[in-house]
Short mmCIF file of C-alpha atoms in Angstrom, two decimals:
data_model
loop_
_atom_site.label_atom_id
_atom_site.label_comp_id
_atom_site.label_asym_id
_atom_site.label_seq_id
_atom_site.Cartn_x
_atom_site.Cartn_y
_atom_site.Cartn_z
CA MET J 73 4.99 38.57 -172.64
CA THR J 74 3.89 34.82 -171.28
CA ARG J 75 6.34 33.19 -168.78
CA THR J 76 5.45 29.41 -168.13
CA HIS J 77 8.18 28.34 -166.49
CA VAL J 78 7.29 27.67 -162.92
CA ARG J 79 9.09 24.00 -161.97
CA ARG J 80 6.56 21.54 -161.41
CA THR J 81 7.78 21.08 -157.49
CA ILE J 82 4.48 19.77 -157.12
CA ALA J 83 1.82 17.88 -158.93
CA THR J 84 -2.08 18.92 -158.75
CA ALA J 85 -3.65 17.41 -155.58
CA SER J 86 -6.98 15.68 -156.13
CA ALA J 87 -10.52 17.51 -154.63
CA GLY J 88 -10.67 15.42 -151.63
CA ALA J 89 -14.20 17.02 -150.31
CA LEU J 90 -13.81 16.79 -146.65
CA VAL J 91 -17.09 17.41 -146.68
CA ALA J 92 -20.77 15.65 -148.01
CA ALA J 93 -22.08 17.45 -151.12
CA LEU J 94 -24.61 18.72 -149.82
CA GLY J 95 -23.48 19.22 -146.12
CA VAL J 96 -24.69 20.85 -143.03
CA MET J 97 -26.54 24.39 -143.62
CA GLY J 98 -23.67 26.37 -141.47
CA PHE J 99 -25.21 27.47 -137.61
CA ALA J 100 -24.90 30.80 -135.90
CA LEU J 101 -22.37 30.83 -132.20
CA PRO J 102 -21.61 34.34 -130.27
CA ALA J 103 -20.19 37.29 -131.02
CA ALA J 104 -16.56 36.46 -131.47
CA ASN J 105 -13.23 38.29 -132.46
CA ALA J 106 -12.64 38.38 -136.55
CA ALA J 107 -9.83 37.21 -136.82
CA THR J 108 -6.59 36.10 -134.56
CA GLY J 109 -4.59 38.96 -133.83
CA SER J 110 -4.70 42.62 -135.40
CA ALA J 111 -4.30 44.14 -138.90
CA THR J 112 -1.28 45.81 -140.03
CA GLY J 113 0.58 47.73 -142.49
CA PHE J 114 -1.53 49.51 -144.30
CA ALA J 115 -4.40 47.92 -143.71
CA THR J 116 -4.43 49.71 -140.33
CA GLN J 117 -4.63 53.33 -142.16
CA ASN J 118 -8.21 54.98 -143.55
CA GLY J 119 -10.12 54.11 -140.31
CA GLY J 120 -8.51 50.68 -140.50
CA THR J 121 -9.50 46.97 -140.95
CA THR J 122 -11.71 44.63 -137.92
CA GLY J 123 -13.29 42.56 -140.71
CA GLY J 124 -16.65 41.01 -138.53
CA ALA J 125 -15.35 41.42 -135.68
CA GLY J 126 -18.50 42.47 -132.99
CA GLY J 127 -20.61 40.91 -135.61
CA GLN J 128 -22.08 36.86 -135.47
CA THR J 129 -19.88 33.86 -136.01
CA VAL J 130 -20.90 31.36 -138.57
CA ARG J 131 -19.35 27.49 -139.32
CA ALA J 132 -19.73 26.83 -143.18
CA THR J 133 -18.35 23.32 -144.35
CA THR J 134 -19.46 24.37 -148.40
CA GLY J 135 -19.25 27.24 -150.62
CA THR J 136 -23.22 27.73 -150.50
CA GLN J 137 -22.74 27.90 -146.49
CA ILE J 138 -20.33 30.93 -147.15
CA HIS J 139 -22.53 32.56 -149.09
CA ALA J 140 -25.43 32.22 -147.28
CA ALA J 141 -24.10 33.11 -144.46
CA LEU J 142 -23.61 36.57 -146.31
CA CYS J 143 -26.79 36.79 -147.70
CA ASN J 144 -28.67 36.31 -144.49
CA ARG J 145 -27.44 39.77 -143.02
CA ALA J 146 -29.72 42.28 -142.08
CA SER J 147 -27.60 44.33 -144.91
CA THR J 148 -24.73 44.24 -146.54
CA SER J 149 -22.60 45.91 -143.99
CA THR J 150 -23.90 44.02 -140.77
CA PRO J 151 -20.00 42.52 -139.13
CA ILE J 152 -20.11 38.52 -139.48
CA THR J 153 -17.37 36.43 -138.94
CA ILE J 154 -17.43 33.16 -141.05
CA GLN J 155 -15.54 29.99 -140.11
CA VAL J 156 -14.87 27.52 -142.22
CA GLU J 157 -13.86 24.61 -142.49
CA GLY J 158 -13.27 21.43 -144.81
CA THR J 159 -12.96 21.26 -148.62
CA ILE J 160 -14.92 24.51 -150.74
CA ASN J 161 -15.06 23.83 -154.79
CA HIS J 162 -17.47 24.38 -157.62
CA GLY J 163 -19.72 21.15 -156.67
CA ASN J 164 -20.62 22.67 -153.81
CA THR J 165 -20.62 26.98 -153.99
CA ALA J 166 -23.53 28.07 -155.48
CA LYS J 167 -25.38 31.31 -155.87
CA VAL J 168 -27.30 32.50 -152.58
CA SER J 169 -29.90 35.70 -152.68
CA GLY J 170 -30.46 38.09 -150.30
CA PRO J 171 -30.41 41.47 -148.70
CA GLY J 172 -26.96 41.07 -147.56
CA CYS J 173 -25.03 39.84 -150.68
CA SER J 174 -24.26 39.44 -154.68
CA THR J 175 -23.22 35.78 -155.16
CA ALA J 176 -22.59 33.64 -158.11
CA ASP J 177 -21.78 30.11 -159.04
CA GLY J 178 -18.41 28.92 -158.75
CA VAL J 179 -16.61 31.36 -156.94
CA ILE J 180 -16.28 32.87 -153.19
CA GLU J 181 -17.98 36.63 -153.80
CA LEU J 182 -17.67 39.02 -151.27
CA LYS J 183 -18.90 41.82 -153.99
CA ASP J 184 -20.17 45.10 -153.14
CA ILE J 185 -20.30 44.38 -149.00
CA SER J 186 -18.36 45.40 -146.01
CA ASN J 187 -17.37 44.27 -142.50
CA VAL J 188 -16.73 40.40 -143.09
CA SER J 189 -13.65 37.83 -141.98
CA ILE J 190 -13.67 34.77 -143.41
CA VAL J 191 -11.27 32.37 -140.84
CA GLY J 192 -9.99 29.07 -141.42
CA VAL J 193 -10.42 26.81 -138.31
CA GLY J 194 -9.98 22.86 -137.41
CA ALA J 195 -8.43 20.94 -139.96
CA GLY J 196 -8.60 23.65 -141.98
CA ALA J 197 -10.58 25.68 -144.94
CA LEU J 198 -9.25 23.92 -148.61
CA PHE J 199 -10.33 26.28 -151.27
CA ASP J 200 -9.41 24.05 -154.19
CA GLN J 201 -9.88 25.39 -157.79
CA ILE J 202 -12.10 27.99 -156.57
CA GLY J 203 -11.25 31.75 -155.87
CA ILE J 204 -11.76 34.14 -153.78
CA HIS J 205 -12.99 37.49 -155.57
CA ILE J 206 -13.72 40.85 -153.53
CA ARG J 207 -15.25 43.52 -155.49
CA GLY J 208 -16.15 47.60 -154.28
CA SER J 209 -16.19 46.03 -150.58
CA GLU J 210 -14.12 46.88 -147.69
CA ASN J 211 -13.30 45.78 -144.77
CA ILE J 212 -12.56 42.24 -144.69
CA ILE J 213 -10.38 39.88 -143.37
CA ILE J 214 -9.50 36.26 -144.96
CA GLN J 215 -6.95 34.74 -142.49
CA ASN J 216 -5.58 31.22 -142.15
CA VAL J 217 -7.04 29.83 -145.67
CA HIS J 218 -5.40 27.45 -148.21
CA VAL J 219 -6.67 28.40 -152.17
CA ARG J 220 -5.42 26.18 -154.73
CA ASN J 221 -4.65 25.78 -158.70
CA VAL J 222 -7.32 28.32 -159.65
CA LYS J 223 -8.08 28.56 -163.45
CA LYS J 224 -9.06 31.11 -166.18
CA SER J 225 -9.19 28.83 -169.07
CA GLY J 226 -9.11 24.76 -169.25
CA SER J 227 -11.96 23.49 -166.64
CA PRO J 228 -12.86 24.53 -164.06
CA THR J 229 -12.44 28.02 -163.81
CA SER J 230 -13.00 30.38 -161.69
CA ASN J 231 -11.96 34.05 -160.59
CA GLY J 232 -10.17 35.10 -163.83
CA GLY J 233 -7.34 32.13 -162.68
CA ASP J 234 -6.92 34.72 -159.08
CA ALA J 235 -6.60 32.76 -155.92
CA ILE J 236 -7.35 35.93 -153.97
CA GLY J 237 -8.86 39.03 -156.70
CA MET J 238 -9.62 42.46 -155.89
CA GLU J 239 -11.24 45.08 -158.22
CA SER J 240 -13.17 47.91 -158.14
CA GLY J 241 -12.78 50.52 -155.49
CA VAL J 242 -11.67 47.74 -152.41
CA ARG J 243 -10.88 48.94 -149.58
CA ASN J 244 -8.78 47.54 -146.54
CA VAL J 245 -8.27 44.53 -146.85
CA TRP J 246 -6.03 42.24 -144.49
CA VAL J 247 -4.79 38.99 -145.84
CA ASP J 248 -2.99 36.80 -143.20
CA HIS J 249 -1.51 33.59 -142.79
CA ALA J 250 -2.38 31.73 -145.86
CA THR J 251 -1.52 29.68 -148.87
CA LEU J 252 -1.67 30.49 -152.07
CA GLU J 253 -0.43 28.08 -154.99
CA ALA J 254 -1.14 26.74 -158.18
CA SER J 255 0.30 24.20 -160.58
CA GLY J 256 1.99 26.03 -163.68
CA GLY J 257 1.74 29.51 -165.57
CA GLU J 258 -0.57 30.71 -168.20
CA SER J 259 -0.61 27.98 -170.22
CA GLU J 260 -1.62 25.89 -168.37
CA GLY J 261 -3.90 27.81 -167.46
CA TYR J 262 -3.57 29.92 -164.05
CA ASP J 263 -3.13 33.42 -163.78
CA GLY J 264 -2.02 35.33 -160.54
CA LEU J 265 -2.21 34.53 -156.85
CA PHE J 266 -2.84 38.05 -155.26
CA ASP J 267 -4.02 40.09 -157.72
CA MET J 268 -5.28 44.25 -157.21
CA LYS J 269 -7.27 46.25 -159.23
CA ALA J 270 -9.13 49.04 -160.39
CA ASP J 271 -9.18 51.45 -157.27
CA THR J 272 -8.13 48.90 -155.04
CA LYS J 273 -6.42 50.19 -151.68
CA TYR J 274 -5.20 50.02 -147.88
CA VAL J 275 -4.23 46.08 -148.42
CA THR J 276 -1.92 43.92 -146.49
CA LEU J 277 -0.83 40.18 -146.79
CA SER J 278 1.11 38.73 -144.28
CA TYR J 279 2.57 35.33 -143.00
CA SER J 280 1.60 33.84 -146.44
CA VAL J 281 3.09 31.63 -148.69
CA LEU J 282 2.94 31.48 -152.28
CA LYS J 283 4.24 29.12 -154.74
CA ASN J 284 4.76 27.25 -157.66
CA SER J 285 3.01 29.80 -159.73
CA GLY J 286 3.74 31.62 -163.13
CA ARG J 287 2.52 35.43 -161.51
CA GLY J 288 2.99 35.83 -157.90
CA GLY J 289 0.28 38.97 -158.34
CA LEU J 290 -0.01 42.78 -159.75
CA ILE J 291 -1.11 45.67 -158.52
CA GLY J 292 -2.92 47.45 -161.15
CA SER J 293 -3.57 45.37 -164.50
CA SER J 294 -2.37 48.10 -166.92
CA GLU J 295 -0.31 50.88 -167.30
CA SER J 296 -3.37 53.26 -167.50
CA ASP J 297 -4.54 51.61 -164.49
CA LEU J 298 -2.96 53.99 -161.70
CA SER J 299 -5.65 54.18 -158.93
CA ASN J 300 -4.10 51.79 -156.73
CA GLY J 301 -1.46 51.03 -154.00
CA PHE J 302 -1.09 51.30 -150.18
CA VAL J 303 -0.54 47.93 -150.18
CA THR J 304 1.94 46.13 -147.33
CA PHE J 305 4.09 42.45 -148.47
CA HIS J 306 5.69 41.51 -144.92
CA HIS J 307 6.74 37.90 -143.69
CA ASN J 308 5.55 36.00 -147.39
CA ARG J 309 7.48 33.71 -148.72
CA TYR J 310 7.55 33.77 -152.54
CA GLU J 311 8.55 30.14 -153.31
CA ASN J 312 9.23 28.63 -157.41
CA ILE J 313 7.54 32.27 -159.36
CA ASP J 314 8.28 33.20 -162.35
CA SER J 315 7.42 36.82 -162.36
CA ARG J 316 5.62 39.43 -160.50
CA ALA J 317 6.54 38.81 -157.31
CA PRO J 318 4.71 41.84 -157.42
CA LEU J 319 3.91 43.43 -160.12
CA LEU J 320 3.67 47.22 -159.17
CA ARG J 321 1.56 49.75 -161.37
CA GLY J 322 1.73 53.38 -160.00
CA GLY J 323 0.72 53.68 -156.21
CA ILE J 324 3.08 52.64 -152.81
CA ALA J 325 4.00 48.77 -151.74
CA HIS J 326 5.61 48.52 -148.28
CA ILE J 327 7.40 45.30 -149.18
CA TYR J 328 9.62 43.49 -145.82
CA ASN J 329 10.66 40.52 -144.06
CA ASN J 330 9.63 38.35 -146.78
CA HIS J 331 11.47 35.15 -148.19
CA TYR J 332 12.27 35.20 -152.14
CA VAL J 333 12.99 31.39 -153.24
CA SER J 334 13.38 30.48 -157.03
CA LEU J 335 12.24 33.97 -158.88
CA ASN J 336 12.99 32.13 -162.11
CA GLU J 337 12.26 35.69 -164.00
CA SER J 338 12.30 38.53 -162.49
CA GLY J 339 10.59 39.42 -158.59
CA ILE J 340 9.38 42.80 -157.24
CA ASN J 341 9.16 44.54 -160.53
CA SER J 342 8.45 48.37 -159.93
CA ARG J 343 6.86 50.57 -162.74
CA ALA J 344 4.90 53.49 -164.49
CA GLY J 345 5.73 55.74 -161.69
CA ALA J 346 5.69 53.11 -158.86
CA LYS J 347 7.70 53.35 -155.46
CA ALA J 348 8.27 50.21 -153.18
CA LYS J 349 10.08 49.99 -150.00
CA VAL J 350 12.09 47.25 -149.85
CA ASP J 351 12.91 46.55 -146.54
CA HIS J 352 14.99 43.41 -144.81
CA ASN J 353 14.01 40.53 -147.71
CA TYR J 354 16.22 37.99 -148.37
CA PHE J 355 16.43 36.90 -151.72
CA GLU J 356 17.57 33.49 -152.75
CA ASP J 357 18.42 31.16 -155.63
CA SER J 358 16.63 33.85 -157.74
CA LYS J 359 17.48 36.67 -161.13
CA ASP J 360 16.45 39.89 -161.16
CA VAL J 361 14.59 39.95 -157.91
CA LEU J 362 13.91 44.02 -158.05
CA GLY J 363 13.97 46.64 -160.97
CA THR J 364 11.82 47.60 -164.05
CA PHE J 365 10.95 44.58 -166.21
CA TYR J 366 9.04 44.70 -169.91
CA THR J 367 8.39 48.17 -170.35
CA ASP J 368 10.09 51.55 -170.29
CA ALA J 369 7.64 53.50 -167.91
CA ALA J 370 10.33 53.21 -164.91
CA GLY J 371 9.24 52.87 -161.54
CA TYR J 372 11.35 53.29 -157.94
CA TRP J 373 12.38 51.68 -155.11
CA GLN J 374 13.92 52.11 -151.88
CA VAL J 375 16.46 49.56 -150.56
CA ASN J 376 17.25 48.98 -146.75
CA GLY J 377 18.88 46.30 -145.32
CA ASN J 378 18.08 43.54 -147.84
CA ILE J 379 19.99 40.40 -148.29
CA PHE J 380 21.20 39.01 -152.05
CA ASP J 381 22.02 35.08 -151.90
CA ASN J 382 22.78 33.56 -154.83
CA VAL J 383 21.09 36.34 -156.85
CA THR J 384 21.41 36.94 -161.13
CA TRP J 385 21.25 40.14 -162.86
CA SER J 386 20.69 40.56 -166.19
CA ALA J 387 22.45 42.73 -168.43
CA ARG J 388 20.30 46.83 -168.53
CA SER J 389 18.63 47.03 -171.96
CA GLY J 390 15.90 48.72 -173.42
CA ASP J 391 12.82 47.89 -171.20
CA ASN J 392 14.66 45.08 -168.77
CA GLN J 393 16.25 47.33 -166.11
CA PRO J 394 16.92 45.59 -163.43
CA ALA J 395 18.31 47.29 -159.60
CA GLY J 396 21.25 45.03 -159.66
CA PRO J 397 23.99 43.71 -158.95
CA ASN J 398 24.42 46.65 -156.28
CA PRO J 399 21.04 48.10 -155.99
CA VAL J 400 20.28 51.19 -154.87
CA SER J 401 17.38 53.49 -153.68
CA THR J 402 16.20 55.85 -156.35
CA THR J 403 13.45 57.67 -153.90
CA THR J 404 12.47 57.93 -150.76
CA VAL J 405 8.98 56.17 -149.04
CA SER J 406 7.32 57.79 -146.25
CA ILE J 407 5.40 54.84 -144.18
CA PRO J 408 2.60 56.00 -141.95
CA TYR J 409 2.66 53.52 -139.66
CA SER J 410 4.43 51.49 -137.29
CA PHE J 411 6.56 48.84 -137.68
CA THR J 412 9.32 46.55 -136.87
CA LEU J 413 12.09 44.96 -138.68
CA ASP J 414 13.58 41.27 -138.32
CA GLY J 415 17.13 41.15 -139.31
CA ALA J 416 17.64 40.33 -143.29
CA SER J 417 19.54 37.06 -141.86
CA CYS J 418 16.64 35.17 -139.85
CA VAL J 419 14.14 36.24 -142.41
CA PRO J 420 14.01 32.38 -144.06
CA ALA J 421 13.92 30.77 -140.47
CA ILE J 422 11.19 33.49 -139.46
CA VAL J 423 8.80 33.68 -142.45
CA ALA J 424 9.37 29.40 -142.14
CA ALA J 425 8.15 29.48 -138.45
CA THR J 426 5.07 31.62 -139.26
CA ALA J 427 4.08 31.61 -142.79
CA GLY J 428 0.59 29.21 -144.12
CA ALA J 429 -2.54 28.30 -143.82
CA ASN J 430 -2.60 25.83 -140.44
CA ARG J 431 0.82 26.76 -139.10
CA GLY J 432 -0.45 27.94 -135.53
CA LEU J 433 -1.18 31.57 -136.40
CA LYS J 434 2.45 32.20 -135.46
CA VAL J 435 4.40 36.21 -135.68
CA SER J 436 7.32 38.13 -135.16
CA ASP J 437 7.71 40.83 -133.36
CA GLY J 438 10.82 41.69 -134.89
CA SER J 439 12.86 39.37 -132.26
CA CYS J 440 13.62 36.85 -134.71
CA THR J 441 11.38 34.57 -132.62
CA PRO J 442 7.91 33.16 -133.41
CA GLN J 443 5.28 34.62 -131.25
CA ASN J 444 1.91 34.11 -130.35
CA PRO J 445 0.11 37.26 -131.52
CA GLU J 446 -1.83 39.70 -129.09
CA PRO J 447 -6.06 39.00 -128.19
CA THR J 448 -7.93 41.74 -129.30
CA THR J 449 -11.17 42.66 -127.61
CA PRO J 450 -13.80 42.80 -130.76
CA PRO J 451 -15.31 45.99 -130.61
CA THR J 452 -19.66 45.66 -130.32
CA THR J 453 -19.65 47.69 -133.70
CA PRO J 454 -17.02 48.46 -136.54
CA PRO J 455 -15.04 50.93 -135.75
CA THR J 456 -15.19 54.27 -138.25
CA THR J 457 -11.57 56.23 -139.91
CA PRO J 458 -11.07 58.99 -136.52
CA PRO J 459 -12.26 62.21 -138.16
CA THR J 460 -9.41 64.64 -138.86
CA THR J 461 -11.53 67.70 -137.39
CA PRO J 462 -15.00 67.40 -135.14
CA PRO J 463 -17.90 66.00 -137.23
CA THR J 464 -20.02 68.56 -138.51
CA THR J 465 -23.36 68.83 -140.11
CA PRO J 466 -22.16 71.01 -142.99
CA PRO J 467 -23.96 74.38 -144.00
CA THR J 468 -26.22 75.03 -147.20
CA THR J 469 -24.05 78.20 -148.16
CA PRO J 470 -22.71 77.20 -151.02
CA PRO J 471 -19.22 79.23 -151.63
CA THR J 472 -18.69 81.83 -154.44
CA GLY J 473 -16.23 80.64 -157.54
CA THR J 474 -16.15 78.73 -160.64
CA ASN J 475 -17.79 74.74 -159.87
CA LEU J 476 -14.66 72.73 -160.89
CA SER J 477 -16.90 69.98 -161.41
CA LEU J 478 -18.01 70.81 -164.83
CA GLY J 479 -15.82 69.74 -167.39
CA ALA J 480 -14.22 67.39 -164.66
CA SER J 481 -14.95 63.53 -164.80
CA ALA J 482 -16.66 60.71 -162.23
CA ASP J 483 -16.02 57.91 -161.10
CA GLY J 484 -16.69 55.54 -157.81
CA SER J 485 -18.04 52.86 -156.43
CA GLY J 486 -20.72 50.76 -155.88
CA LYS J 487 -22.85 52.54 -158.86
CA ALA J 488 -26.94 51.82 -158.29
CA SER J 489 -28.77 50.60 -161.88
CA GLY J 490 -29.87 53.10 -163.98
CA THR J 491 -27.88 56.10 -162.50
CA SER J 492 -24.45 57.52 -163.74
CA TYR J 493 -20.98 59.16 -161.78
CA GLY J 494 -21.36 61.82 -164.75
CA SER J 495 -24.70 62.89 -163.38
CA ALA J 496 -23.47 64.26 -160.43
CA ILE J 497 -21.36 66.69 -162.05
CA ASP J 498 -23.74 67.58 -165.14
CA GLY J 499 -25.19 71.03 -163.26
CA SER J 500 -28.66 69.44 -163.46
CA MET J 501 -30.49 68.51 -160.42
CA SER J 502 -32.44 66.53 -162.25
CA THR J 503 -30.00 63.85 -162.52
CA TYR J 504 -28.55 62.02 -159.78
CA TRP J 505 -26.14 59.28 -159.02
CA SER J 506 -26.85 56.60 -156.61
CA PRO J 507 -25.14 53.78 -155.09
CA SER J 508 -26.03 49.71 -155.28
CA SER J 509 -26.70 49.68 -151.51
CA SER J 510 -27.14 52.44 -148.66
CA THR J 511 -23.19 53.49 -148.78
CA GLY J 512 -20.72 54.13 -151.77
CA ARG J 513 -18.32 56.54 -153.22
CA ILE J 514 -18.09 59.17 -155.67
CA SER J 515 -14.69 60.91 -157.32
CA VAL J 516 -13.97 63.88 -159.33
CA LYS J 517 -11.46 63.84 -160.76
CA TRP J 518 -9.13 66.01 -163.31
CA ASP J 519 -6.14 65.50 -165.69
CA ALA J 520 -3.96 68.17 -164.50
CA ALA J 521 -4.17 69.22 -160.16
CA LYS J 522 -6.68 71.87 -158.77
CA THR J 523 -6.71 73.27 -155.19
CA VAL J 524 -9.79 72.68 -154.05
CA SER J 525 -11.23 73.64 -150.49
CA SER J 526 -14.50 73.37 -150.40
CA ILE J 527 -17.07 71.33 -152.07
CA VAL J 528 -21.37 70.49 -152.24
CA ILE J 529 -23.36 67.83 -151.82
CA ARG J 530 -26.86 68.47 -153.59
CA GLU J 531 -29.09 65.76 -153.18
CA ALA J 532 -31.99 64.63 -155.75
CA ALA J 533 -35.44 65.33 -155.11
CA GLY J 534 -37.64 62.08 -153.29
CA ALA J 535 -33.68 61.70 -151.45
CA VAL J 536 -32.68 65.11 -149.80
CA GLY J 537 -31.84 63.92 -145.93
CA ASN J 538 -30.81 60.09 -146.45
CA ILE J 539 -26.94 60.95 -146.24
CA GLY J 540 -26.25 60.09 -143.05
CA ALA J 541 -22.07 60.47 -142.50
CA TRP J 542 -19.80 60.78 -144.76
CA ARG J 543 -15.76 61.56 -145.23
CA VAL J 544 -13.92 63.66 -147.72
CA VAL J 545 -11.46 61.82 -148.87
CA ASN J 546 -7.93 62.65 -150.87
CA HIS J 547 -7.65 60.12 -153.09
CA ASP J 548 -3.82 61.07 -154.54
CA THR J 549 -2.84 60.23 -150.95
CA GLY J 550 -5.61 58.69 -148.79
CA ALA J 551 -5.79 61.74 -146.30
CA VAL J 552 -9.35 62.43 -144.88
CA LEU J 553 -9.53 66.03 -145.38
CA LYS J 554 -13.57 66.44 -143.12
CA THR J 555 -15.74 64.22 -142.21
CA GLY J 556 -19.32 64.59 -141.08
CA THR J 557 -23.31 64.19 -141.36
CA GLY J 558 -25.66 65.14 -144.60
CA ALA J 559 -25.59 67.25 -146.93
CA GLY J 560 -24.41 70.30 -148.04
CA THR J 561 -21.20 72.75 -147.98
CA ILE J 562 -17.98 70.66 -146.87
CA THR J 563 -15.85 73.17 -146.12
CA PHE J 564 -11.34 71.97 -145.19
CA PRO J 565 -7.89 73.70 -145.73
CA ALA J 566 -7.28 74.20 -149.19
CA THR J 567 -5.58 71.03 -150.89
CA THR J 568 -3.81 70.02 -153.97
CA LEU J 569 -5.11 66.67 -156.05
CA ASP J 570 -6.24 65.18 -158.70
CA LYS J 571 -8.55 63.24 -157.46
CA ILE J 572 -11.37 63.86 -154.27
CA ASP J 573 -13.91 61.28 -152.94
CA PHE J 574 -16.90 61.77 -151.25
CA GLU J 575 -17.26 59.22 -149.13
CA ILE J 576 -20.72 57.69 -147.27
CA THR J 577 -20.54 55.56 -145.24
CA SER J 578 -23.76 55.26 -143.30
CA SER J 579 -27.28 56.76 -144.92
CA THR J 580 -31.30 56.33 -143.65
CA GLY J 581 -32.36 55.56 -147.13
CA THR J 582 -31.12 55.19 -150.68
CA PRO J 583 -28.78 58.21 -150.97
CA ARG J 584 -29.20 59.86 -154.30
CA VAL J 585 -26.33 62.84 -155.12
CA ALA J 586 -27.57 65.36 -157.76
CA GLU J 587 -24.73 67.14 -158.02
CA PHE J 588 -20.63 67.24 -156.50
CA GLU J 589 -19.76 70.12 -156.76
CA THR J 590 -15.91 71.38 -156.40
CA TYR J 591 -14.79 74.71 -155.42
CA ALA J 592 -11.22 76.25 -155.23
CA GLY J 593 -12.31 78.61 -152.23
#
């Protein structure tokens, strides 16, 4: 269904460029913190999110300069912090090419890269009618930016109509103290404010304002796109939103200490097996703020300490299953990180004092009083995931038994031209999968769960020895099963799962995986 009933509380603003059309080239500053404070929520998992910490800092006043800063890096993983001031729009955002990027006109493109921070500074960073697109990337921080009026139809268009959109194997993104807004719904040309799809995991949205939109955001683009999740939403203000605050299709979300005002049709929409932990939020002047809506594929929730102030609830029928008028938990959700809850009664005040761009980056420590974030010390190099066992070079003796990869399917991230994921599970050493850069991820998946205790990674001729550091991940839960270096046989405690990932985190040349074999014993 199309939902376009957003109340027009704020008129569309003009572009109002703060810098000359051509601008000046970004200039390098000494290495600095990637952002103020440290990541929270699920962005702290899977090795953590540090963005460009420890790398060079560059100032940019145009979108083209943002792209140039990415492209001028030595590689797609060289850490960098881009400090942005001024108005970024279509007129000053052009495609740039180079070793550290893959960019496009009319959108801020973070594609197949890692270790980047984009931080608004000075008078502020306004992305006017131009979206931020994160695709196939990891370890990204976006802080203190204002993104408004991004359209998928009409003129100009950008990023499929999403203010911030993520897709295709994205990992570890922290968006903090942002303001994301539209001026209407789909009929006015807008889509979502904060969308995640196609295998996006370990994301946190904190201290941000999302307003005046038909769609707040989603996790999963359809009922079959269920490989997303592990997303935290905390201390955000959702205001004048029709629906999707957020929409969850599969996966796990932790939603705490948010202030919801004027959710016009529905709010947190948990469906298709999704699980939402809904903690100490304040819902005000809204309708159907939690439930399963517009589908018969049920989702679930665990509720704790929320306040429902002037919330109305529809009757349950068919594909409309609100959780109220007296919401109760329908599942339990385990949260792997530490967090401190503000009392729900003070959420409107603490969110008003902290959320949004250009508000001073204040945070809460659970005392309902705005605080300055703890200072952080930048590392000299991007961190790697702490190993669950000491890194080892795998032996070459293969396991016995049936190769479970034969007859399975495969996917991943960063596929290079001329290769395919299936080439790594076809039993042939003459075909191979290769990532588009020096790192990437390939996965084997089954229709029904399999128990796996070892894998074999075989490199193609001409690329033997190229694979450096790696980790094996239970895709279902995000747990790291093993870390090490070099190809060969890798063993770990027997694990039952639907999908297993082999993530290459460093290499001495472009990796070529001829076979990704999996075994039960």
